[in-house]
Amino acid sequence: DGRQVAWGKVFRTGVLTYLTAADHPQLRALGIRVICDLRRADERTREPTRWPDETARPLSWDDGAAPPTIRTLADKHPYTAAGMRAAMCDLYRALPVWMASRLRGMFECAATNDLPMIVHCAAGKDRTGIAIALLLAALGVPKDLIINDYLLTNHAGDFEKFIVSRSVSHQPLLELPTDIRAVLFTADADYLHAALEEIDNKHGGVTTFLRDIVGVGEHMQQQVHSRLLA
């Protein structure tokens, strides 16, 4: 309808454990009201969020069903870069349904103007990439622009360097062959296409998926439009 997504309302990022004092002034200036943490409970315990003040409300979820994991899905494919890419596509197909309650919480924050908001997981790539893609789709953003936004992940930082620097152990990841690590650490358009195509094929599109699986009906979607389109 000619409107654009409002700037400075929703931020996508990775884990917030390693913020430094030098980061704090810039982060406070964002005026964040909610930190929507998509990670599992064990991840939150291992790497707790450290925000510079108490004005931002943390939002997280206790896990019900076991989440899909790349380790389990990779066992179904050859131990090659191509096999790992196929496993990543499987992961993206499985994540949206598992994330339903998390997605509803994110949409509720947007609908009630609990903004600006941070949405994050561990790397800000897979779970967060899907969440933001669905939010943009609900706002009417064309698929090619959604994919381009997701691919900006590859320019946001050095994932391998970040993993090495973290205090938690990711040694098994670092011992993988270089070509397989690259598959895991890269935002690939095929991954997000797999998620969106799964939603189209099994649920009839993003709008019906949000309504029937996530619990975000037309009224809430219109509220989100009023908050995030300008």
JSON list of C-alpha atoms in Angstrom, two decimals:
[
{"chain": "A", "resi": 1, "resn": "ASP", "atom": "CA", "xyz": [0.00, 0.00, 0.00]},
{"chain": "A", "resi": 2, "resn": "GLY", "atom": "CA", "xyz": [3.01, 2.29, -0.35]},
{"chain": "A", "resi": 3, "resn": "ARG", "atom": "CA", "xyz": [3.95, 2.39, 3.32]},
{"chain": "A", "resi": 4, "resn": "GLN", "atom": "CA", "xyz": [7.41, 1.38, 4.52]},
{"chain": "A", "resi": 5, "resn": "VAL", "atom": "CA", "xyz": [8.62, -0.57, 7.54]},
{"chain": "A", "resi": 6, "resn": "ALA", "atom": "CA", "xyz": [9.37, 1.89, 10.35]},
{"chain": "A", "resi": 7, "resn": "TRP", "atom": "CA", "xyz": [13.05, 2.29, 11.15]},
{"chain": "A", "resi": 8, "resn": "GLY", "atom": "CA", "xyz": [14.49, 1.74, 14.63]},
{"chain": "A", "resi": 9, "resn": "LYS", "atom": "CA", "xyz": [11.60, -0.31, 16.03]},
{"chain": "A", "resi": 10, "resn": "VAL", "atom": "CA", "xyz": [12.85, -3.92, 15.81]},
{"chain": "A", "resi": 11, "resn": "PHE", "atom": "CA", "xyz": [16.49, -5.00, 16.03]},
{"chain": "A", "resi": 12, "resn": "ARG", "atom": "CA", "xyz": [17.87, -8.44, 15.17]},
{"chain": "A", "resi": 13, "resn": "THR", "atom": "CA", "xyz": [21.02, -9.66, 16.90]},
{"chain": "A", "resi": 14, "resn": "GLY", "atom": "CA", "xyz": [22.82, -12.53, 18.56]},
{"chain": "A", "resi": 15, "resn": "VAL", "atom": "CA", "xyz": [23.61, -13.35, 22.18]},
{"chain": "A", "resi": 16, "resn": "LEU", "atom": "CA", "xyz": [23.86, -10.34, 24.53]},
{"chain": "A", "resi": 17, "resn": "THR", "atom": "CA", "xyz": [26.26, -11.83, 27.06]},
{"chain": "A", "resi": 18, "resn": "TYR", "atom": "CA", "xyz": [29.44, -10.16, 25.91]},
{"chain": "A", "resi": 19, "resn": "LEU", "atom": "CA", "xyz": [28.48, -6.49, 25.88]},
{"chain": "A", "resi": 20, "resn": "THR", "atom": "CA", "xyz": [31.14, -4.15, 27.23]},
{"chain": "A", "resi": 21, "resn": "ALA", "atom": "CA", "xyz": [30.96, -0.82, 29.02]},
{"chain": "A", "resi": 22, "resn": "ALA", "atom": "CA", "xyz": [31.93, 0.84, 25.76]},
{"chain": "A", "resi": 23, "resn": "ASP", "atom": "CA", "xyz": [28.75, -0.54, 24.18]},
{"chain": "A", "resi": 24, "resn": "HIS", "atom": "CA", "xyz": [26.39, 0.76, 26.87]},
{"chain": "A", "resi": 25, "resn": "PRO", "atom": "CA", "xyz": [25.83, 4.41, 25.83]},
{"chain": "A", "resi": 26, "resn": "GLN", "atom": "CA", "xyz": [24.87, 3.45, 22.27]},
{"chain": "A", "resi": 27, "resn": "LEU", "atom": "CA", "xyz": [22.59, 0.66, 23.48]},
{"chain": "A", "resi": 28, "resn": "ARG", "atom": "CA", "xyz": [20.83, 2.88, 26.03]},
{"chain": "A", "resi": 29, "resn": "ALA", "atom": "CA", "xyz": [20.19, 5.42, 23.28]},
{"chain": "A", "resi": 30, "resn": "LEU", "atom": "CA", "xyz": [18.08, 2.85, 21.41]},
{"chain": "A", "resi": 31, "resn": "GLY", "atom": "CA", "xyz": [15.41, 3.01, 24.13]},
{"chain": "A", "resi": 32, "resn": "ILE", "atom": "CA", "xyz": [14.81, -0.75, 24.04]},
{"chain": "A", "resi": 33, "resn": "ARG", "atom": "CA", "xyz": [11.67, -1.80, 25.93]},
{"chain": "A", "resi": 34, "resn": "VAL", "atom": "CA", "xyz": [11.67, -5.58, 25.32]},
{"chain": "A", "resi": 35, "resn": "ILE", "atom": "CA", "xyz": [14.39, -8.15, 24.72]},
{"chain": "A", "resi": 36, "resn": "CYS", "atom": "CA", "xyz": [12.74, -11.11, 23.00]},
{"chain": "A", "resi": 37, "resn": "ASP", "atom": "CA", "xyz": [15.07, -14.05, 23.65]},
{"chain": "A", "resi": 38, "resn": "LEU", "atom": "CA", "xyz": [14.32, -17.00, 21.35]},
{"chain": "A", "resi": 39, "resn": "ARG", "atom": "CA", "xyz": [16.92, -19.31, 22.89]},
{"chain": "A", "resi": 40, "resn": "ARG", "atom": "CA", "xyz": [16.31, -22.49, 24.86]},
{"chain": "A", "resi": 41, "resn": "ALA", "atom": "CA", "xyz": [16.43, -22.40, 28.67]},
{"chain": "A", "resi": 42, "resn": "ASP", "atom": "CA", "xyz": [19.82, -24.13, 28.81]},
{"chain": "A", "resi": 43, "resn": "GLU", "atom": "CA", "xyz": [21.28, -21.55, 26.43]},
{"chain": "A", "resi": 44, "resn": "ARG", "atom": "CA", "xyz": [19.99, -18.70, 28.57]},
{"chain": "A", "resi": 45, "resn": "THR", "atom": "CA", "xyz": [21.58, -20.24, 31.65]},
{"chain": "A", "resi": 46, "resn": "ARG", "atom": "CA", "xyz": [24.90, -20.78, 29.90]},
{"chain": "A", "resi": 47, "resn": "GLU", "atom": "CA", "xyz": [25.04, -17.31, 28.36]},
{"chain": "A", "resi": 48, "resn": "PRO", "atom": "CA", "xyz": [22.77, -14.92, 30.30]},
{"chain": "A", "resi": 49, "resn": "THR", "atom": "CA", "xyz": [21.73, -11.58, 28.86]},
{"chain": "A", "resi": 50, "resn": "ARG", "atom": "CA", "xyz": [23.64, -8.63, 30.30]},
{"chain": "A", "resi": 51, "resn": "TRP", "atom": "CA", "xyz": [21.84, -5.44, 29.38]},
{"chain": "A", "resi": 52, "resn": "PRO", "atom": "CA", "xyz": [23.17, -2.08, 30.61]},
{"chain": "A", "resi": 53, "resn": "ASP", "atom": "CA", "xyz": [20.02, -1.05, 32.50]},
{"chain": "A", "resi": 54, "resn": "GLU", "atom": "CA", "xyz": [16.72, -2.41, 33.81]},
{"chain": "A", "resi": 55, "resn": "THR", "atom": "CA", "xyz": [14.42, -0.51, 31.49]},
{"chain": "A", "resi": 56, "resn": "ALA", "atom": "CA", "xyz": [14.25, -3.38, 28.98]},
{"chain": "A", "resi": 57, "resn": "ARG", "atom": "CA", "xyz": [11.86, -6.21, 29.87]},
{"chain": "A", "resi": 58, "resn": "PRO", "atom": "CA", "xyz": [13.26, -9.69, 29.16]},
{"chain": "A", "resi": 59, "resn": "LEU", "atom": "CA", "xyz": [10.89, -12.05, 27.36]},
{"chain": "A", "resi": 60, "resn": "SER", "atom": "CA", "xyz": [11.71, -15.75, 27.15]},
{"chain": "A", "resi": 61, "resn": "TRP", "atom": "CA", "xyz": [9.96, -19.13, 27.06]},
{"chain": "A", "resi": 62, "resn": "ASP", "atom": "CA", "xyz": [10.20, -22.46, 28.82]},
{"chain": "A", "resi": 63, "resn": "ASP", "atom": "CA", "xyz": [10.68, -25.27, 26.36]},
{"chain": "A", "resi": 64, "resn": "GLY", "atom": "CA", "xyz": [7.95, -27.81, 25.72]},
{"chain": "A", "resi": 65, "resn": "ALA", "atom": "CA", "xyz": [8.66, -30.18, 22.88]},
{"chain": "A", "resi": 66, "resn": "ALA", "atom": "CA", "xyz": [12.30, -30.88, 22.13]},
{"chain": "A", "resi": 67, "resn": "PRO", "atom": "CA", "xyz": [13.57, -28.41, 19.55]},
{"chain": "A", "resi": 68, "resn": "PRO", "atom": "CA", "xyz": [14.83, -29.52, 16.15]},
{"chain": "A", "resi": 69, "resn": "THR", "atom": "CA", "xyz": [18.63, -29.47, 16.13]},
{"chain": "A", "resi": 70, "resn": "ILE", "atom": "CA", "xyz": [21.13, -29.46, 13.31]},
{"chain": "A", "resi": 71, "resn": "ARG", "atom": "CA", "xyz": [23.03, -32.30, 14.99]},
{"chain": "A", "resi": 72, "resn": "THR", "atom": "CA", "xyz": [20.03, -34.64, 14.81]},
{"chain": "A", "resi": 73, "resn": "LEU", "atom": "CA", "xyz": [19.05, -33.60, 11.30]},
{"chain": "A", "resi": 74, "resn": "ALA", "atom": "CA", "xyz": [22.61, -33.87, 9.99]},
{"chain": "A", "resi": 75, "resn": "ASP", "atom": "CA", "xyz": [22.63, -37.59, 10.86]},
{"chain": "A", "resi": 76, "resn": "LYS", "atom": "CA", "xyz": [20.10, -38.12, 8.05]},
{"chain": "A", "resi": 77, "resn": "HIS", "atom": "CA", "xyz": [22.44, -36.79, 5.36]},
{"chain": "A", "resi": 78, "resn": "PRO", "atom": "CA", "xyz": [25.94, -37.52, 4.04]},
{"chain": "A", "resi": 79, "resn": "TYR", "atom": "CA", "xyz": [28.82, -35.98, 5.98]},
{"chain": "A", "resi": 80, "resn": "THR", "atom": "CA", "xyz": [29.58, -33.45, 3.26]},
{"chain": "A", "resi": 81, "resn": "ALA", "atom": "CA", "xyz": [29.00, -29.74, 2.68]},
{"chain": "A", "resi": 82, "resn": "ALA", "atom": "CA", "xyz": [26.05, -30.62, 0.44]},
{"chain": "A", "resi": 83, "resn": "GLY", "atom": "CA", "xyz": [24.65, -32.93, 3.10]},
{"chain": "A", "resi": 84, "resn": "MET", "atom": "CA", "xyz": [24.97, -30.22, 5.74]},
{"chain": "A", "resi": 85, "resn": "ARG", "atom": "CA", "xyz": [23.21, -27.72, 3.48]},
{"chain": "A", "resi": 86, "resn": "ALA", "atom": "CA", "xyz": [20.34, -30.19, 3.12]},
{"chain": "A", "resi": 87, "resn": "ALA", "atom": "CA", "xyz": [20.25, -30.57, 6.91]},
{"chain": "A", "resi": 88, "resn": "MET", "atom": "CA", "xyz": [20.14, -26.79, 7.35]},
{"chain": "A", "resi": 89, "resn": "CYS", "atom": "CA", "xyz": [17.17, -26.62, 4.99]},
{"chain": "A", "resi": 90, "resn": "ASP", "atom": "CA", "xyz": [15.48, -29.34, 7.07]},
{"chain": "A", "resi": 91, "resn": "LEU", "atom": "CA", "xyz": [16.16, -27.28, 10.20]},
{"chain": "A", "resi": 92, "resn": "TYR", "atom": "CA", "xyz": [14.57, -24.20, 8.69]},
{"chain": "A", "resi": 93, "resn": "ARG", "atom": "CA", "xyz": [11.52, -26.21, 7.64]},
{"chain": "A", "resi": 94, "resn": "ALA", "atom": "CA", "xyz": [11.08, -27.50, 11.20]},
{"chain": "A", "resi": 95, "resn": "LEU", "atom": "CA", "xyz": [11.79, -24.36, 13.23]},
{"chain": "A", "resi": 96, "resn": "PRO", "atom": "CA", "xyz": [8.70, -22.20, 12.56]},
{"chain": "A", "resi": 97, "resn": "VAL", "atom": "CA", "xyz": [6.20, -24.62, 14.15]},
{"chain": "A", "resi": 98, "resn": "TRP", "atom": "CA", "xyz": [8.50, -25.23, 17.13]},
{"chain": "A", "resi": 99, "resn": "MET", "atom": "CA", "xyz": [8.84, -21.46, 17.56]},
{"chain": "A", "resi": 100, "resn": "ALA", "atom": "CA", "xyz": [5.08, -20.79, 17.56]},
{"chain": "A", "resi": 101, "resn": "SER", "atom": "CA", "xyz": [4.80, -19.51, 21.15]},
{"chain": "A", "resi": 102, "resn": "ARG", "atom": "CA", "xyz": [7.92, -17.42, 20.72]},
{"chain": "A", "resi": 103, "resn": "LEU", "atom": "CA", "xyz": [6.57, -15.92, 17.51]},
{"chain": "A", "resi": 104, "resn": "ARG", "atom": "CA", "xyz": [3.29, -15.08, 19.20]},
{"chain": "A", "resi": 105, "resn": "GLY", "atom": "CA", "xyz": [5.13, -13.26, 21.97]},
{"chain": "A", "resi": 106, "resn": "MET", "atom": "CA", "xyz": [7.11, -11.24, 19.46]},
{"chain": "A", "resi": 107, "resn": "PHE", "atom": "CA", "xyz": [3.97, -10.29, 17.53]},
{"chain": "A", "resi": 108, "resn": "GLU", "atom": "CA", "xyz": [2.14, -9.37, 20.75]},
{"chain": "A", "resi": 109, "resn": "CYS", "atom": "CA", "xyz": [4.95, -6.96, 21.64]},
{"chain": "A", "resi": 110, "resn": "ALA", "atom": "CA", "xyz": [4.70, -5.31, 18.24]},
{"chain": "A", "resi": 111, "resn": "ALA", "atom": "CA", "xyz": [0.89, -5.18, 18.36]},
{"chain": "A", "resi": 112, "resn": "THR", "atom": "CA", "xyz": [0.83, -3.49, 21.78]},
{"chain": "A", "resi": 113, "resn": "ASN", "atom": "CA", "xyz": [3.59, -1.03, 20.82]},
{"chain": "A", "resi": 114, "resn": "ASP", "atom": "CA", "xyz": [6.03, -2.57, 23.30]},
{"chain": "A", "resi": 115, "resn": "LEU", "atom": "CA", "xyz": [8.76, -1.12, 21.13]},
{"chain": "A", "resi": 116, "resn": "PRO", "atom": "CA", "xyz": [11.60, -0.70, 20.31]},
{"chain": "A", "resi": 117, "resn": "MET", "atom": "CA", "xyz": [12.33, -4.40, 20.66]},
{"chain": "A", "resi": 118, "resn": "ILE", "atom": "CA", "xyz": [15.36, -6.63, 20.28]},
{"chain": "A", "resi": 119, "resn": "VAL", "atom": "CA", "xyz": [14.79, -10.13, 18.88]},
{"chain": "A", "resi": 120, "resn": "HIS", "atom": "CA", "xyz": [17.72, -12.49, 19.29]},
{"chain": "A", "resi": 121, "resn": "CYS", "atom": "CA", "xyz": [18.91, -16.06, 19.62]},
{"chain": "A", "resi": 122, "resn": "ALA", "atom": "CA", "xyz": [22.52, -17.28, 19.86]},
{"chain": "A", "resi": 123, "resn": "ALA", "atom": "CA", "xyz": [23.90, -16.04, 16.55]},
{"chain": "A", "resi": 124, "resn": "GLY", "atom": "CA", "xyz": [20.94, -13.97, 15.34]},
{"chain": "A", "resi": 125, "resn": "LYS", "atom": "CA", "xyz": [20.89, -15.98, 12.13]},
{"chain": "A", "resi": 126, "resn": "ASP", "atom": "CA", "xyz": [18.59, -19.02, 12.16]},
{"chain": "A", "resi": 127, "resn": "ARG", "atom": "CA", "xyz": [15.79, -18.67, 14.74]},
{"chain": "A", "resi": 128, "resn": "THR", "atom": "CA", "xyz": [15.96, -14.89, 14.68]},
{"chain": "A", "resi": 129, "resn": "GLY", "atom": "CA", "xyz": [16.28, -14.83, 10.91]},
{"chain": "A", "resi": 130, "resn": "ILE", "atom": "CA", "xyz": [13.07, -16.84, 10.59]},
{"chain": "A", "resi": 131, "resn": "ALA", "atom": "CA", "xyz": [11.22, -14.72, 13.16]},
{"chain": "A", "resi": 132, "resn": "ILE", "atom": "CA", "xyz": [12.10, -11.45, 11.46]},
{"chain": "A", "resi": 133, "resn": "ALA", "atom": "CA", "xyz": [11.33, -12.90, 8.03]},
{"chain": "A", "resi": 134, "resn": "LEU", "atom": "CA", "xyz": [7.82, -13.82, 9.20]},
{"chain": "A", "resi": 135, "resn": "LEU", "atom": "CA", "xyz": [7.34, -10.40, 10.75]},
{"chain": "A", "resi": 136, "resn": "LEU", "atom": "CA", "xyz": [8.36, -8.72, 7.50]},
{"chain": "A", "resi": 137, "resn": "ALA", "atom": "CA", "xyz": [6.13, -11.08, 5.50]},
{"chain": "A", "resi": 138, "resn": "ALA", "atom": "CA", "xyz": [3.19, -10.20, 7.75]},
{"chain": "A", "resi": 139, "resn": "LEU", "atom": "CA", "xyz": [3.88, -6.54, 7.01]},
{"chain": "A", "resi": 140, "resn": "GLY", "atom": "CA", "xyz": [3.62, -7.22, 3.28]},
{"chain": "A", "resi": 141, "resn": "VAL", "atom": "CA", "xyz": [7.30, -6.96, 2.42]},
{"chain": "A", "resi": 142, "resn": "PRO", "atom": "CA", "xyz": [8.04, -8.80, -0.86]},
{"chain": "A", "resi": 143, "resn": "LYS", "atom": "CA", "xyz": [9.86, -12.11, -0.52]},
{"chain": "A", "resi": 144, "resn": "ASP", "atom": "CA", "xyz": [12.95, -10.97, -2.43]},
{"chain": "A", "resi": 145, "resn": "LEU", "atom": "CA", "xyz": [13.44, -8.06, -0.03]},
{"chain": "A", "resi": 146, "resn": "ILE", "atom": "CA", "xyz": [12.93, -10.38, 2.95]},
{"chain": "A", "resi": 147, "resn": "ILE", "atom": "CA", "xyz": [15.64, -12.68, 1.61]},
{"chain": "A", "resi": 148, "resn": "ASN", "atom": "CA", "xyz": [17.97, -9.73, 1.00]},
{"chain": "A", "resi": 149, "resn": "ASP", "atom": "CA", "xyz": [17.44, -8.51, 4.57]},
{"chain": "A", "resi": 150, "resn": "TYR", "atom": "CA", "xyz": [18.24, -11.99, 5.90]},
{"chain": "A", "resi": 151, "resn": "LEU", "atom": "CA", "xyz": [21.41, -12.17, 3.79]},
{"chain": "A", "resi": 152, "resn": "LEU", "atom": "CA", "xyz": [22.71, -8.98, 5.43]},
{"chain": "A", "resi": 153, "resn": "THR", "atom": "CA", "xyz": [23.61, -11.37, 8.26]},
{"chain": "A", "resi": 154, "resn": "ASN", "atom": "CA", "xyz": [26.68, -12.36, 6.27]},
{"chain": "A", "resi": 155, "resn": "HIS", "atom": "CA", "xyz": [27.97, -8.78, 6.44]},
{"chain": "A", "resi": 156, "resn": "ALA", "atom": "CA", "xyz": [27.20, -8.20, 10.12]},
{"chain": "A", "resi": 157, "resn": "GLY", "atom": "CA", "xyz": [30.23, -9.97, 11.57]},
{"chain": "A", "resi": 158, "resn": "ASP", "atom": "CA", "xyz": [32.62, -12.90, 11.55]},
{"chain": "A", "resi": 159, "resn": "PHE", "atom": "CA", "xyz": [30.65, -15.81, 13.04]},
{"chain": "A", "resi": 160, "resn": "GLU", "atom": "CA", "xyz": [33.64, -18.11, 13.34]},
{"chain": "A", "resi": 161, "resn": "LYS", "atom": "CA", "xyz": [35.69, -15.47, 15.15]},
{"chain": "A", "resi": 162, "resn": "PHE", "atom": "CA", "xyz": [32.73, -14.79, 17.43]},
{"chain": "A", "resi": 163, "resn": "ILE", "atom": "CA", "xyz": [32.32, -18.47, 18.31]},
{"chain": "A", "resi": 164, "resn": "VAL", "atom": "CA", "xyz": [36.02, -18.80, 19.09]},
{"chain": "A", "resi": 165, "resn": "SER", "atom": "CA", "xyz": [35.85, -15.76, 21.38]},
{"chain": "A", "resi": 166, "resn": "ARG", "atom": "CA", "xyz": [32.88, -16.97, 23.44]},
{"chain": "A", "resi": 167, "resn": "SER", "atom": "CA", "xyz": [33.56, -18.40, 26.86]},
{"chain": "A", "resi": 168, "resn": "VAL", "atom": "CA", "xyz": [31.28, -21.42, 26.36]},
{"chain": "A", "resi": 169, "resn": "SER", "atom": "CA", "xyz": [32.78, -24.40, 24.62]},
{"chain": "A", "resi": 170, "resn": "HIS", "atom": "CA", "xyz": [32.10, -24.76, 20.90]},
{"chain": "A", "resi": 171, "resn": "GLN", "atom": "CA", "xyz": [35.13, -26.92, 20.24]},
{"chain": "A", "resi": 172, "resn": "PRO", "atom": "CA", "xyz": [33.18, -29.60, 18.30]},
{"chain": "A", "resi": 173, "resn": "LEU", "atom": "CA", "xyz": [32.08, -26.94, 15.80]},
{"chain": "A", "resi": 174, "resn": "LEU", "atom": "CA", "xyz": [35.61, -25.72, 15.32]},
{"chain": "A", "resi": 175, "resn": "GLU", "atom": "CA", "xyz": [36.84, -29.26, 14.63]},
{"chain": "A", "resi": 176, "resn": "LEU", "atom": "CA", "xyz": [34.52, -29.67, 11.64]},
{"chain": "A", "resi": 177, "resn": "PRO", "atom": "CA", "xyz": [35.97, -29.48, 8.12]},
{"chain": "A", "resi": 178, "resn": "THR", "atom": "CA", "xyz": [36.22, -25.93, 6.80]},
{"chain": "A", "resi": 179, "resn": "ASP", "atom": "CA", "xyz": [33.60, -26.40, 4.08]},
{"chain": "A", "resi": 180, "resn": "ILE", "atom": "CA", "xyz": [31.06, -27.81, 6.55]},
{"chain": "A", "resi": 181, "resn": "ARG", "atom": "CA", "xyz": [31.73, -25.00, 9.04]},
{"chain": "A", "resi": 182, "resn": "ALA", "atom": "CA", "xyz": [31.09, -22.50, 6.26]},
{"chain": "A", "resi": 183, "resn": "VAL", "atom": "CA", "xyz": [27.67, -24.03, 5.65]},
{"chain": "A", "resi": 184, "resn": "LEU", "atom": "CA", "xyz": [26.75, -23.70, 9.33]},
{"chain": "A", "resi": 185, "resn": "PHE", "atom": "CA", "xyz": [28.08, -20.18, 9.75]},
{"chain": "A", "resi": 186, "resn": "THR", "atom": "CA", "xyz": [26.53, -18.69, 6.60]},
{"chain": "A", "resi": 187, "resn": "ALA", "atom": "CA", "xyz": [23.08, -17.23, 5.99]},
{"chain": "A", "resi": 188, "resn": "ASP", "atom": "CA", "xyz": [22.00, -18.91, 2.75]},
{"chain": "A", "resi": 189, "resn": "ALA", "atom": "CA", "xyz": [18.94, -17.86, 0.75]},
{"chain": "A", "resi": 190, "resn": "ASP", "atom": "CA", "xyz": [18.04, -21.53, 0.25]},
{"chain": "A", "resi": 191, "resn": "TYR", "atom": "CA", "xyz": [17.60, -21.96, 4.01]},
{"chain": "A", "resi": 192, "resn": "LEU", "atom": "CA", "xyz": [15.01, -19.22, 4.33]},
{"chain": "A", "resi": 193, "resn": "HIS", "atom": "CA", "xyz": [13.35, -20.26, 1.06]},
{"chain": "A", "resi": 194, "resn": "ALA", "atom": "CA", "xyz": [12.95, -23.74, 2.59]},
{"chain": "A", "resi": 195, "resn": "ALA", "atom": "CA", "xyz": [11.17, -22.31, 5.64]},
{"chain": "A", "resi": 196, "resn": "LEU", "atom": "CA", "xyz": [8.84, -20.10, 3.62]},
{"chain": "A", "resi": 197, "resn": "GLU", "atom": "CA", "xyz": [8.04, -22.83, 1.09]},
{"chain": "A", "resi": 198, "resn": "GLU", "atom": "CA", "xyz": [7.24, -25.25, 3.93]},
{"chain": "A", "resi": 199, "resn": "ILE", "atom": "CA", "xyz": [4.83, -22.69, 5.36]},
{"chain": "A", "resi": 200, "resn": "ASP", "atom": "CA", "xyz": [3.23, -22.17, 1.95]},
{"chain": "A", "resi": 201, "resn": "ASN", "atom": "CA", "xyz": [2.91, -25.90, 1.23]},
{"chain": "A", "resi": 202, "resn": "LYS", "atom": "CA", "xyz": [1.70, -27.07, 4.65]},
{"chain": "A", "resi": 203, "resn": "HIS", "atom": "CA", "xyz": [-0.19, -24.05, 5.95]},
{"chain": "A", "resi": 204, "resn": "GLY", "atom": "CA", "xyz": [-1.28, -22.10, 2.90]},
{"chain": "A", "resi": 205, "resn": "GLY", "atom": "CA", "xyz": [0.98, -19.12, 3.45]},
{"chain": "A", "resi": 206, "resn": "VAL", "atom": "CA", "xyz": [2.30, -16.87, 6.19]},
{"chain": "A", "resi": 207, "resn": "THR", "atom": "CA", "xyz": [-1.04, -15.24, 7.02]},
{"chain": "A", "resi": 208, "resn": "THR", "atom": "CA", "xyz": [-2.81, -18.55, 7.68]},
{"chain": "A", "resi": 209, "resn": "PHE", "atom": "CA", "xyz": [0.25, -19.99, 9.45]},
{"chain": "A", "resi": 210, "resn": "LEU", "atom": "CA", "xyz": [0.26, -17.03, 11.82]},
{"chain": "A", "resi": 211, "resn": "ARG", "atom": "CA", "xyz": [-3.48, -17.35, 12.39]},
{"chain": "A", "resi": 212, "resn": "ASP", "atom": "CA", "xyz": [-3.80, -21.12, 12.76]},
{"chain": "A", "resi": 213, "resn": "ILE", "atom": "CA", "xyz": [-0.45, -22.17, 14.28]},
{"chain": "A", "resi": 214, "resn": "VAL", "atom": "CA", "xyz": [0.91, -19.07, 16.01]},
{"chain": "A", "resi": 215, "resn": "GLY", "atom": "CA", "xyz": [-2.39, -17.58, 17.15]},
{"chain": "A", "resi": 216, "resn": "VAL", "atom": "CA", "xyz": [-1.90, -14.20, 15.48]},
{"chain": "A", "resi": 217, "resn": "GLY", "atom": "CA", "xyz": [-5.20, -13.40, 13.82]},
{"chain": "A", "resi": 218, "resn": "GLU", "atom": "CA", "xyz": [-6.22, -10.64, 11.46]},
{"chain": "A", "resi": 219, "resn": "HIS", "atom": "CA", "xyz": [-6.88, -8.11, 14.24]},
{"chain": "A", "resi": 220, "resn": "MET", "atom": "CA", "xyz": [-3.43, -8.53, 15.77]},
{"chain": "A", "resi": 221, "resn": "GLN", "atom": "CA", "xyz": [-1.81, -8.45, 12.36]},
{"chain": "A", "resi": 222, "resn": "GLN", "atom": "CA", "xyz": [-3.55, -5.14, 11.64]},
{"chain": "A", "resi": 223, "resn": "GLN", "atom": "CA", "xyz": [-2.31, -3.80, 14.98]},
{"chain": "A", "resi": 224, "resn": "VAL", "atom": "CA", "xyz": [1.22, -4.81, 14.00]},
{"chain": "A", "resi": 225, "resn": "HIS", "atom": "CA", "xyz": [0.77, -2.98, 10.70]},
{"chain": "A", "resi": 226, "resn": "SER", "atom": "CA", "xyz": [-0.26, 0.19, 12.54]},
{"chain": "A", "resi": 227, "resn": "ARG", "atom": "CA", "xyz": [2.84, 0.04, 14.76]},
{"chain": "A", "resi": 228, "resn": "LEU", "atom": "CA", "xyz": [5.48, -0.92, 12.22]},
{"chain": "A", "resi": 229, "resn": "LEU", "atom": "CA", "xyz": [4.38, 0.64, 8.93]},
{"chain": "A", "resi": 230, "resn": "ALA", "atom": "CA", "xyz": [4.81, 4.33, 8.23]}
]
